[in-house]
Backbone as a ProteinNet text record, in pm:
[ID]
protein_1_A
[PRIMARY]
MDHRAAVAAETARFVAAVEGADPATPVPGCPGWTLTDLIRHTGSVQRWFSVLLRTRVQQPPSTRDVDLDLPDREDGYPGWLTASATVAADAFAVTEPDLPMWAWGADQHARFWTRRMFCETLLHRTDAESALGLRPAIDRPAAVDGVDEFLVNLPFAAFFAPKVADLRAPDRTILFDTSDGDDRWLVRLRPDGFGLDTTHAAADACDAAVRGTAADLLLLVYGRTSLDSGLVSAEGDEDLLERWFANSAF
[TERTIARY]
13492	13566.6	13629.2	13690.1	13748.1	13587	13550.3	13403.7	13445.3	13535.5	13579.7	13584.4	13660	13694.6	13566.5	13480.9	13348.8	13280.3	13211.3	13192.6	13185.3	13331.7	13358.8	13435.8	13419.4	13403.1	13185.8	13168.9	13024.8	12982.1	12987.7	12985.9	13028.6	13112.7	13157.6	13060.5	13006.3	12968.1	12854.5	12818.6	12666	12624.4	12736.7	12794.6	12792.7	12850.5	12923	12751.8	12670.6	12530.3	12479.4	12444.1	12350.6	12422.1	12555.7	12624.1	12513.5	12424.4	12374.1	12235.6	12191.9	12036.5	12006.5	11882.3	11711.8	11737.2	11786.2	11642.1	11524.3	11477.7	11301.9	11272.1	11386.8	11351.6	11340.6	11196.8	11102	11229.9	11255.8	11289.4	11206.4	11163.9	11094.9	11125.8	11288.6	11260.4	11231	11197.9	11205.9	11056	10870.6	10869.5	10828	10773.2	10765.6	10903.5	10991.5	11109.3	11189.6	11153.5	11309.1	11433.6	11551.9	11694.4	11738.9	11673.8	11707.2	11698.9	11608.6	11549.9	11597.5	11670.7	11750.3	11943.4	11975.9	12039.5	12076.6	12025.3	11996.9	12016.5	11942.2	11920.5	12053	12118	12202.6	12345.1	12395.3	12424.6	12364.8	12232.2	12241.1	12293.5	12260.8	12328	12448	12561.7	12644	12767.8	12652.1	12718.3	12650.2	12522.6	12470	12584.5	12612.4	12710.7	12798.9	12823.3	12986	12954.9	12926.9	12927.7	12880	12817.1	12762.9	12947.5	13031.6	13118.8	13240.1	13268.3	13305.3	13291.6	13184.6	13099.8	13188.7	13189.7	13155.2	13059.8	12947.1	12799.8	12722.7	12699.8	12723.7	12568	12522.3	12402.6	12351.6	12225.1	12108.5	12089.4	12079.5	12115	11929.9	11983.9	11849	11777.1	11860.8	11851.7	11873.1	11899.1	11892	11976.5	11962.5	12037.4	12155.6	12185.5	12363.3	12347.2	12485.6	12446.3	12470.9	12370.3	12414.9	12446.5	12474.1	12592.5	12536.5	12383.4	12245.2	12315	12333.2	12377.6	12237.3	12329.9	12117.1	12063.9	12108.5	12062.1	12077.3	11984.2	11978	12073.8	12104.4	12274.5	12328.8	12331.1	12537.1	12518.1	12305	12372.6	12450.4	12510.1	12608	12690.3	12811.6	12896.9	12870.2	12752.8	12701.1	12766.3	12730.3	12765.5	12876.2	12998	13084.3	13163.8	13097.9	13163.5	13129.8	13033.8	12974.8	13021.3	13010.2	13183.2	13293.7	13332	13508.3	13424.9	13293.4	13352	13345	13245.4	13262.3	13458	13490.9	13638.6	13700.8	13657.5	13780.8	13685.1	13673.8	13625.5	13665.6	13574.3	13696.4	13826.5	13969.1	14100.1	14106.7	13946	14046.6	13918.4	13852.7	13760.8	13769.3	13882.6	13944.4	13792.6	13809.8	13684	13616.6	13705.1	13705.2	13622.8	13620.1	13612.5	13451.7	13436.4	13351.5	13181.9	13094.3	12999.2	12825.7	12754.7	12573.1	12552.8	12521.4	12368.3	12331.4	12224.9	12122.3	12049	12158.5	12213.7	12249.4	12310.8	12383.1	12532	12638.2	12726.5	12786.3	12771.3	12820.4	12895.2	13042.8	13070.5	13105.5	13201.5	13219.2	13208.9	13291.7	13271.9	13087.7	12980.2	12904.5	12879.4	12854.3	12817.9	12842	12944.9	13095.4	13018.6	13033.7	12896	12834.8	12734.1	12553.7	12571.9	12698.8	12663	12725.9	12788.4	12843.6	12707.4	12643	12523.1	12353.5	12362.3	12272.3	12318.5	12469.8	12508.6	12498.8	12530.3	12498	12372.1	12298.8	12122.5	12118.9	12151	12134.3	12154.1	12256.7	12250	12294.6	12224.1	12149.4	11920.5	11959	11808.8	11821.3	11908.7	11994.4	11975.8	12014.3	12075.4	11912.2	11904	11743.4	11677.9	11641.9	11574.9	11607.7	11729.5	11804.1	11783.1	11746.3	11685.1	11757.2	11892.6	12011.5	12032.9	12123.2	12053.4	12186.5	12147.9	12224.9	12405.6	12502	12581.4	12579.9	12671.1	12635.3	12773.8	12912.7	13023.1	13027.2	12992.2	12942.7	13037.1	13131.8	13211.5	13061	13083.5	12917.7	12831.9	12730.2	12634.8	12643.8	12702.6	12715.3	12682.2	12769.9	12810.6	12634	12636.3	12450	12367.3	12376.3	12312.9	12263.3	12399.2	12452.8	12430	12450.5	12466	12267.6	12145.7	12061.4	12042.5	12046.6	11925.3	12055.8	12150.9	12261.7	12149.2	12111.8	12011.3	11929	11778.5	11733.3	11579.1	11675.5	11575.3	11560.5	11703.1	11756.6	11612.5	11575.3	11565.8	11338.2	11231.6	11175.8	11082.5	11278.5	11157.3	11135.8	11200.1	11178.2	11182.7	11124.9	11000.6	10935.3	10876.3	10786.9	10675.7	10685.7	10627.2	10722.8	10830	10930.6	10880.4	10834.8	10781.6	10657.4	10592	10493.2	10668.2	10743.5	10735.6	10832.8	10777.1	10721.2	10673.9	10764.1	10620.1	10683.3	10632.2	10675.3	10807.1	10877.4	11010.2	11007.3	11004.3	11018.1	11149	11192.4	11291.5	11329.9	11332.9	11403.4	11526.6	11598.1	11718.4	11770.3	11804.4	11848.7	12021.1	12027	12084.9	12162.7	12277	12342.1	12395.3	12289.7	12386.4	12481.3	12596.5	12686.1	12861.5	12813.8	12901.5	12850.4	12928.7	12864.1	12791.2	12801.5	12688.3	12566.8	12591.8	12394.1	12371.4	12194.8	12184.2	12037.6	11983	11934.3	11894.3	11767.4	11646.7	11569.3	11540.3	11511	11378.4	11293.3	11182.7	11084.2	11112.2	11038.7	10964.6	10893.6	10759	10811.7	10898.1	10989.3	11034	11042.1	11080.3	11201.4	11332.7	11401.9	11466.3	11640	11776.2	11802.7	11919.7	11969.7	12093.3	12006	12063.9	12233.3	12335.7	12456.6	12553.5	12439.3	12466.8	12421.8	12361.7	12326.9	12266.8	12249.5	12265.2	12118	12014.4	11900.2	11836.9	11945	11977.2	11873.5	11967.5	11894	11784.1	11704.8	11562.5	11490.2	11519.2	11436.7	11297.6	11231.1	11094	11095.4	11101.6	11104.5	11287.9	11280	11405.5	11365.1	11522	11564.7	11723	11657.6	11822.7	11820.1	11957.1	11953	12100.5	12133.5	12278.2	12281.2	12369.8	12440.1	12361.9	12360.2	12371.1	12187.9	12127.1	11962.9	11943.5	11987.9	11919.1	11924.9	12007.3	12009.9	11892.6	11869.2	11754.9	11660.5	11662.8	11570.2	11476.9	11551.9	11623.9	11473.3	11587.7	11550.8	11471.4	11332.4	11224.2	11263.6	11348.8	11433.2	11335.2	11344.9	11272.8	11146.1	11107.5	10954	11081.2	11006.3	10966.2	10968	10890.7	10823.3	10888.6	10931.5	11135.1	11121.7	11124.7	11280.5	11356.6	11448.2	11613.5	11616.3	11495.1	11560	11397.3	11475.7	11391.2	11370.9	11225	11150.1	11115.2	11092.8	11078.7	10979.4	10928.3	10858.5	10735.4	10696.3	10589.3	10585.2	10479.9	10473	10436.5	10305.7	10348.9	10382.2	10493.1	10560.6	10697	10713.4	10782.9	10685.3	10598.8	10447.6	10503	10471	10497.3	10647.6	10727.8	10868.1	10855.3	10838.7	10868.2	10752.2	10651.4	10507.9	10638.1	10662.1	10707.9	10872.8	10916.8	11054.8	11114.4	11043.5	11040.1	11167.3	11267.4	11364.8	11338.6
15713.8	15689.1	15533.3	15475.9	15384.2	15349.2	15242.4	15182	15092.5	14993	14935	14930.5	15087.3	15209.8	15221.4	15276.5	15290.3	15271.6	15085.5	14993	15000.9	15018.5	14982.5	15144.8	15166.1	15353.4	15368.9	15329.4	15324.7	15218.6	15159.5	15057.6	15067.6	15153.6	15138.8	15275.3	15419.4	15505	15416.6	15365.9	15295.2	15240.3	15082.4	15079.8	15135.3	15295.3	15389	15451.3	15421.1	15555.1	15414.7	15321.5	15219	15138.3	15070.8	15096.5	15155.4	15042.6	15085.4	15166.7	15140.4	15225.9	15108.8	15141.5	15016.9	14980	14879.2	14748.2	14770.7	14784.7	14858.2	14958.4	15082.1	15214.2	15192.3	15278.9	15232.1	15312.3	15283	15296.7	15396.8	15480	15634.5	15553.5	15597.9	15588.8	15443.8	15292.3	15137.7	15143.4	15244.3	15130.2	15053.3	14974.9	14932.5	14849.6	14838.5	14789.9	14898.7	14787.7	14879	14837.5	14883.2	14896.7	14777.9	14614.4	14549.3	14460.6	14556.6	14467.8	14541	14637.8	14806.2	14704.1	14695.1	14621.4	14504.7	14393.4	14297.4	14299.1	14373.3	14409.4	14421.9	14475.1	14558.6	14486.2	14409.1	14258.8	14241.8	14162.6	14073.2	14004.4	14203.9	14245.1	14221.7	14232.9	14292.2	14175.3	14014.1	13859	13807.7	13900.6	13769.2	13855.2	13979.7	14063.3	13959.6	13935.7	13891.1	13717.8	13665	13508	13565	13686.4	13684.8	13682.5	13797.9	13816	13677.9	13621.2	13544	13413.8	13437.3	13258.8	13286.2	13423.3	13514.6	13477.9	13505.9	13477.1	13487	13431.5	13482.6	13493.4	13452.9	13469.9	13482.9	13500	13512.6	13458.3	13489	13316.5	13302.2	13179.6	13077.7	13117.6	13102.3	13097.2	13241	13285.3	13361.1	13277.9	13201.6	13129.6	13196.3	13178.7	13232.9	13235.3	13160.2	13148.2	13235.6	13339.3	13484.5	13476.1	13420.9	13327.4	13474.5	13474.2	13621.9	13586.4	13705.5	13615.7	13611.7	13551.4	13507.9	13660.4	13725.8	13769	13955.2	14023.2	14183.9	14209.2	14219.4	14308.6	14306.1	14230.4	14111.9	14191.8	14309.5	14293.2	14391.4	14454.7	14554.6	14507.3	14475.7	14315.8	14245.6	14241.3	14108.5	14203.7	14338	14384.1	14474.7	14425.3	14516	14361.3	14181.7	14125.2	14110.8	14210.8	14167.1	14138.1	14371	14401.1	14298.1	14252.5	14206.7	14152.7	14025.9	13964.7	13982.4	14093.7	14244.8	14185.1	14283.9	14306.3	14148.1	14087.7	13898	13852.2	13918.2	13903.5	13982.4	14144.5	14249.2	14187.4	14127	14094.2	14012.9	13860.4	13754.6	13798.4	13950.4	13976.9	14099.3	14123.5	14222.6	14272.1	14419.1	14431.4	14535.1	14490.2	14470.3	14311.9	14227.4	14107.2	14085.7	13973.4	14024.9	13969.5	14059	13908.6	14004.5	13885.7	13921.8	14033.2	14065.6	14219.5	14226.9	14288.4	14356.8	14445.2	14556.1	14668.8	14714.4	14806.8	14889.6	14865.6	14789.4	14767.5	14615	14523.9	14414.9	14374.2	14365.6	14380.4	14400.5	14297.4	14277.7	14427.8	14536.8	14622.3	14734.4	14622	14710.5	14680.2	14509.5	14482.4	14510.8	14581.6	14654.5	14789.9	14901.8	14980.3	15039.2	14933.5	14864.4	14866.5	14820.6	14721.4	14873.2	14950.1	15058	15173.4	15215.7	15288.2	15258.3	15066.4	15005.9	15068.9	15065	15052	15275.8	15328.7	15462	15476.6	15438.4	15465.7	15418.2	15302.6	15209.9	15267.3	15342.7	15431.4	15546.8	15606.5	15735.4	15735.3	15581.3	15547.4	15549.3	15513.2	15447	15607.3	15640.1	15804.5	15900.8	15833.3	15959.9	15878	15766.4	15684.2	15776.1	15761.3	15784.3	15959	15989.7	16154.3	16277	16207.9	16246.8	16325.5	16382.8	16505.9	16454.8	16318.6	16232.7	16337.2	16313.3	16383.4	16332.8	16330.7	16238.3	16326.7	16228.2	16285.6	16390.2	16413.9	16513.8	16439.8	16369.4	16269.8	16136.8	16097.5	16028.1	16037.9	16162.1	16134.3	16156.7	16217.9	16245.1	16137.2	16074.8	15870.5	15803.9	15798.2	15759.2	15832.2	15918.6	16016.6	15935.3	15880.8	15884.6	15751.7	15678	15488	15448.2	15566.1	15550.4	15551.7	15657.2	15792.8	15614.6	15579.6	15511.1	15359.4	15327.6	15192.8	15183.4	15286.2	15303.2	15269.8	15265.3	15147.8	15052.6	14941.1	14817.8	14837.7	14789.9	14778.3	14781	14749.2	14745.5	14600.3	14513.8	14358	14339.9	14433.2	14481	14569	14685.8	14795.3	14901.2	14759.2	14793.1	14879.4	14970.6	15141.5	15200.6	15159.2	15253.9	15194.2	15115.3	15111.9	15179.3	15279.6	15365	15468.5	15573.8	15610.3	15670.7	15697.2	15692.5	15889.6	15933.4	16009.6	16105.2	16163.8	16202.7	16245.4	16267.9	16349	16476.7	16368.8	16517.3	16469.1	16567.5	16593.8	16635.2	16557.4	16624.1	16633.9	16721.2	16801.1	16794.8	16766.2	16700.3	16803.5	16922.1	17032.9	17024.5	17007.6	17020.7	17128.5	17197.6	17368.9	17422.2	17215.7	17264.2	17248.1	17253.7	17172.1	17177.9	17145.4	17124.7	16993.3	16897.5	16802.3	16819.8	16716.2	16746.7	16639.3	16584.1	16487.7	16510.4	16427.3	16475.9	16375.7	16332.1	16232.2	16280.2	16165.2	16218.1	16045.5	16093.2	16034.3	15940.7	15890.7	15845.8	15785.1	15841.6	15686.2	15536.6	15494.5	15350	15315.6	15421.7	15409.9	15542	15535.5	15651.4	15630.6	15744.3	15733.6	15772.2	15835.3	15950.2	15986.2	16139	16182.9	16265.6	16229.7	16264.7	16357.8	16357.2	16449.8	16574.4	16609.5	16766.7	16906.2	16762.6	16936.4	16984	16988.4	16980.4	17037.3	17047.9	17111.5	17216.9	17275.8	17445.7	17431.8	17373.3	17361.1	17245.2	17201.9	17085.3	17131.1	17017	17032	17080.9	17023.5	17060.2	16984.4	17173.1	17029.3	17005.7	17014.3	16971.8	16985.5	17134.6	17179.2	17149	17044.1	17143.5	17055.2	17073.1	16989.4	16840.6	16753.9	16645.2	16572.4	16577	16506.6	16486.1	16612.9	16596.1	16534.4	16588.2	16516.4	16418	16323.6	16187.6	16094.4	16199.2	16163.3	16161	16206.1	16296.5	16250.6	16135.3	16000.3	15889.1	15891.5	15738.1	15761.5	15857.7	15859.4	15931.4	15902.9	15998.6	16153.9	16191.7	16327.1	16373.9	16511.4	16499.6	16615.8	16686.5	16798.2	16940.5	16855.7	17005.3	17045.1	16863.8	16936.5	17095.2	17185.4	17286.3	17211.1	17138.7	17096.4	17105.1	17124.1	17121.6	17223.9	17211	17419.5	17352.8	17328.9	17278.7	17267.4	17333	17440.9	17348.8	17404	17361	17272.8	17122.9	17005	16992.4	17068.5	16953.4	16803.6	16783.2	16671.4	16564.1	16586.3	16527.4	16480.3	16614.8	16500.7	16440.2	16504.5	16420.2	16255.5	16228.8	16181.5	16112.3	16141.7	16068.6	16000.6	16064.3	16048.5	15944.6	15946	15838.5	15704.7	15691.8	15509.5	15531.2	15590	15564.3	15521.2	15486	15402.3	15304.1	15280.1	15217.1	15051.7
12626.8	12729.3	12736.1	12847.4	12943.8	13007.1	12916.5	12963.8	13065.8	13067.2	13152	13278.9	13313.9	13404	13478.1	13443	13390	13461.4	13394.3	13493.3	13700.3	13652	13802.3	13893.8	13752.8	13873.9	13974	13868.6	13830.9	13954.2	13995.4	14104.7	14178.9	14272.5	14382.4	14450.6	14272.4	14389.4	14399	14311.7	14349.5	14521.2	14533.1	14626.5	14789.4	14758.9	14832.6	14858.6	14780.6	14832.9	14877.7	14868.3	14900.1	15043.1	15024.1	15171.1	15284.4	15414.5	15492.4	15522.1	15387.8	15351.5	15395.6	15437.9	15414.5	15353.3	15336.9	15121.9	15117	15172.8	15195.7	15072.2	15120.5	15055.7	14897.9	14845.7	14727.7	14568.1	14470.4	14408.7	14308.7	14329.8	14218.8	14027.5	14076	13942.3	13756.8	13970.4	13892	13960.5	13920.7	14039.6	14027.6	14216	14230.9	14238.7	14292.1	14271.1	14433.8	14489.3	14706.4	14564.4	14707.5	14648	14593.9	14752.5	14618.5	14571.2	14544.3	14380	14317.7	14292.2	14223	14218.8	14317	14312	14295.5	14255	14264.6	14090.8	14023	13923.6	13775.2	13915.8	13854.2	13830.7	13956.7	13924.5	13801.4	13830.6	13752.4	13585.2	13482.4	13478.9	13475.1	13499.9	13508.8	13505.9	13574.2	13561	13387.3	13327.2	13266.9	13179.9	13110.1	13068.5	13082.1	13131.5	13151.2	13105.8	13143.6	13052.3	12856.5	12829.9	12738.2	12537.4	12732	12771.6	12606.7	12797.2	12762	12711	12651.3	12597.4	12472.5	12421.4	12293.6	12163.1	12235.7	12151.5	12020.5	11986.9	11836.8	11743.6	11788.6	11766.7	11916.6	11913.2	12039.6	12131	12234.1	12339.9	12407.1	12368.5	12339.1	12547.1	12632.2	12787.1	12873.9	12996.9	13009	13217.9	13225.8	13366.5	13332	13496.4	13530.7	13629.6	13676.6	13843.6	13923.3	13968.1	14001.8	14165.4	14227.1	14364.6	14419.8	14450.2	14541	14719.1	14770	14955.2	14990.8	15107	15125.2	15280.5	15297.6	15318.1	15331.7	15260.4	15239.7	15289.7	15396	15412.7	15300.5	15247.6	15200.9	14983.9	15018.8	14897.8	14823.3	14889.2	14860.6	14810.7	14888.9	14911.6	14782.3	14729.6	14653.5	14459.8	14433.5	14426.9	14316.8	14484.2	14475.3	14389.4	14437.9	14356.7	14260.8	14193.1	14063.3	13927.4	14033	13875.5	13873.3	13982.5	14001	13901.9	13890.8	13819.2	13612.7	13598.2	13491.5	13432.6	13566.1	13558.4	13486.7	13544	13499.1	13397.1	13304.7	13223.4	13045.9	13126.3	13061.8	13012.8	13128.7	13090.2	13036	12891.7	12830.7	12725.9	12711.6	12556.3	12474	12394	12338.8	12272.6	12317.3	12213.6	12183.4	11979.3	11944.1	11821.4	11950.3	11913	11851.6	11744.3	11651	11837.6	11779.4	11855.5	11808.8	11892.9	11810.1	11954.4	11878.2	11981.4	11972.3	12058.7	12055.4	11929.6	11942.3	11949.3	11773.7	11774.5	11614.8	11649.1	11764.8	11697.8	11773.9	11659.7	11645.2	11700	11866.4	11886.5	12094.9	12129.6	12229.4	12291.2	12280	12356.1	12340.2	12274.1	12283.6	12427.6	12503.1	12604.7	12635.3	12654.8	12836.5	12778.6	12775.5	12710.4	12760.4	12724.6	12821.8	12931.5	12943.3	13125.9	13231.7	13122.3	13207.3	13227.1	13092.1	13054.6	13215.8	13172.6	13277.3	13404	13477.3	13635.1	13630.8	13483.2	13574	13595.8	13453.8	13555.7	13705.3	13723.4	13827.6	13897	13927.2	14053.6	14063.7	13967.4	13989.3	14126.6	13996.4	14125.7	14204.1	14255.2	14402.1	14518.1	14374.3	14454.7	14521.4	14422	14372.9	14473.9	14485.9	14588.3	14726	14727.4	14859.7	14934.3	14796.6	14848.3	14830.6	14738.3	14700.4	14546.3	14552.4	14375.6	14302.3	14215.9	14128.9	14078.7	14131.1	14012.3	13862.7	13691.5	13679.1	13586.6	13603.5	13497.3	13422.3	13328.5	13170.7	13057	13045	12958.9	12951.8	13100	13144	13094.4	13077.5	12998.2	12874	12790.9	12669.7	12603.4	12728.2	12614.1	12624.8	12723.3	12787.9	12717.5	12654.2	12609.4	12407.3	12423.1	12194.5	12216.2	12388.9	12355.5	12303.4	12422.7	12390	12300.4	12247.3	12107.1	12023.7	11988.7	11877	11869.8	11982.1	12003.5	12049.2	12027.5	12058.6	11936	11760.1	11655.1	11698.2	11761.1	11709.2	11856.5	11947.9	12094	12138.6	11968.6	11971	12017	11979.2	12054.6	12175.4	12276.7	12415.7	12481.1	12379.2	12418.7	12299.3	12313	12150.5	12050.9	12206.7	12150.1	12029.3	12114.5	12011.1	11855.1	11792.6	11685.8	11576.4	11692.6	11698	11645.2	11677.3	11651.8	11430.6	11404.1	11299.4	11247.5	11178.2	11080.8	10927	10872.3	10749.7	10739.2	10805.9	10837.2	10895.5	11054.7	11099.2	11236.5	11243.4	11353.9	11456.8	11581.2	11730.4	11776.1	11811.6	11814.2	11926.8	11998.9	12144.5	12170.5	12221.6	12221.6	12420.6	12409.6	12552	12548.6	12678.3	12681.1	12794.8	12799.7	12852.8	12772.5	12680	12575.3	12416.8	12382.1	12184.4	12160.7	12228.7	12132.3	12162.6	12025	11985.9	11886.8	11885.7	11827.8	11779	11623.7	11516.9	11519.9	11538.2	11557.6	11441.3	11372.1	11240.5	11235.5	11234.7	11177.4	11097.2	11002	10904.9	10932.2	10794.9	10765.3	10797.6	10823.8	10790.7	10922.7	11009.3	11187.2	11128.6	11264.9	11333.1	11317.8	11327.5	11385.9	11334.3	11420	11398	11269.3	11285.7	11129.5	11192.6	11085.5	11221.9	11066.4	10982.9	10953	10920.6	11052.4	11155.2	11043.1	10921.5	10805.4	10817	10871.4	10891.3	11087.9	11147.7	11333	11300.4	11260.6	11336.1	11225.7	11167.3	11121.2	11203.6	11287.7	11292.9	11376.2	11383.7	11430	11602.6	11682	11816.8	11868.6	11940.5	12067.1	12159.3	12234	12432.5	12432.2	12533	12568.6	12730.8	12732	12843.4	12907.9	13029.2	13059.3	13030.1	12941.2	12949.6	13041.5	13094.2	13349.9	13278.5	13292.9	13272	13080.2	13034.8	12849.9	12895.2	12924.6	12998.9	13123.7	13178.4	13301.6	13238.1	13074.6	13040.8	12997.7	12896.3	12834.1	12826.9	12923.6	13052.6	13078.4	13115.1	13208.8	13302	13398.8	13463.2	13598.2	13502.5	13474.6	13322.6	13368.2	13241.9	13161.3	13091.6	12923.8	13110.8	13203.8	13224.4	13376.2	13396.7	13553.2	13635.2	13446.5	13458.5	13476.1	13420.6	13428.7	13308.1	13156.6	13037.4	12953.6	12853.4	12779	12724.7	12644	12543.5	12407.6	12316	12128.2	12051.3	12045.4	11854.5	11863.5	11757.5	11783.7	11925.7	11892.7	12129.7	12102.2	11968.3	11933.4	11899.5	11766.9	11821.6	11967.9	12013.2	12106.2	12217.4	12231	12288.3	12235.2	12163.1	12067.8	12116.1	12061.3	12150.5	12257.8	12355.3	12475.5	12545.8	12464.9	12508.5	12465.9	12356.4	12345.5	12281.2	12421	12408.5	12479.5	12599.6	12709.1	12618.7	12708.7	12731.7	12839.8
[MASK]
++++++++++++++++++++++++++++++++++++++++++++++++++++++++++++++++++++++++++++++++++++++++++++++++++++++++++++++++++++++++++++++++++++++++++++++++++++++++++++++++++++++++++++++++++++++++++++++++++++++++++++++++++++++++++++++++++++++++++++++++++++++++++

């Protein structure tokens, strides 16, 4: 995917959804947040990641302080989010995707931050639409990329999602399988941790499997829907699935 273009497109969809909406609307996908909180978080992430890209950060930053240029009024937040995407686009324009950079995940290049920004913007756009009573539409390529990004980077997330460290088991596997295409991910839990098994050698003999459209799998792995929602199907080791979803919150 062209994550740079996708950030702009998802931001535009986000802004279109929230323009004119009540800023105090609760966001069920982010308990305790209002639409204002959701917009401020998303724009702040875009501006913060843009600073990392511009400074070509080579080690974990010692501070997250950044000039957010927040609006004076709540009704100014949609326009501020549009401006945040412009800040991001300006950072993209002066940063090569293949530039080596520190990142908390698997890919130690500038493209990590662009992809992460895209996934944050996509997910929170769906949070906003759901809060407003809309059924989010997620383009299939974007959903596939989002699921992949989540599963690739989750093993590195324990420093801010400590329960991830409990995702251990004596060689147990979970298959995430798309019902609207051929994309699938096999996660292997080991005594010392977990990660993607890219060989798929044991996919047909997995211990548990979850199937659904790429969009519904994306919402599932991020906790925006559940196994009993009727949107996905599950089979196999119920205890293994319970362990996964109890400890994989991002």
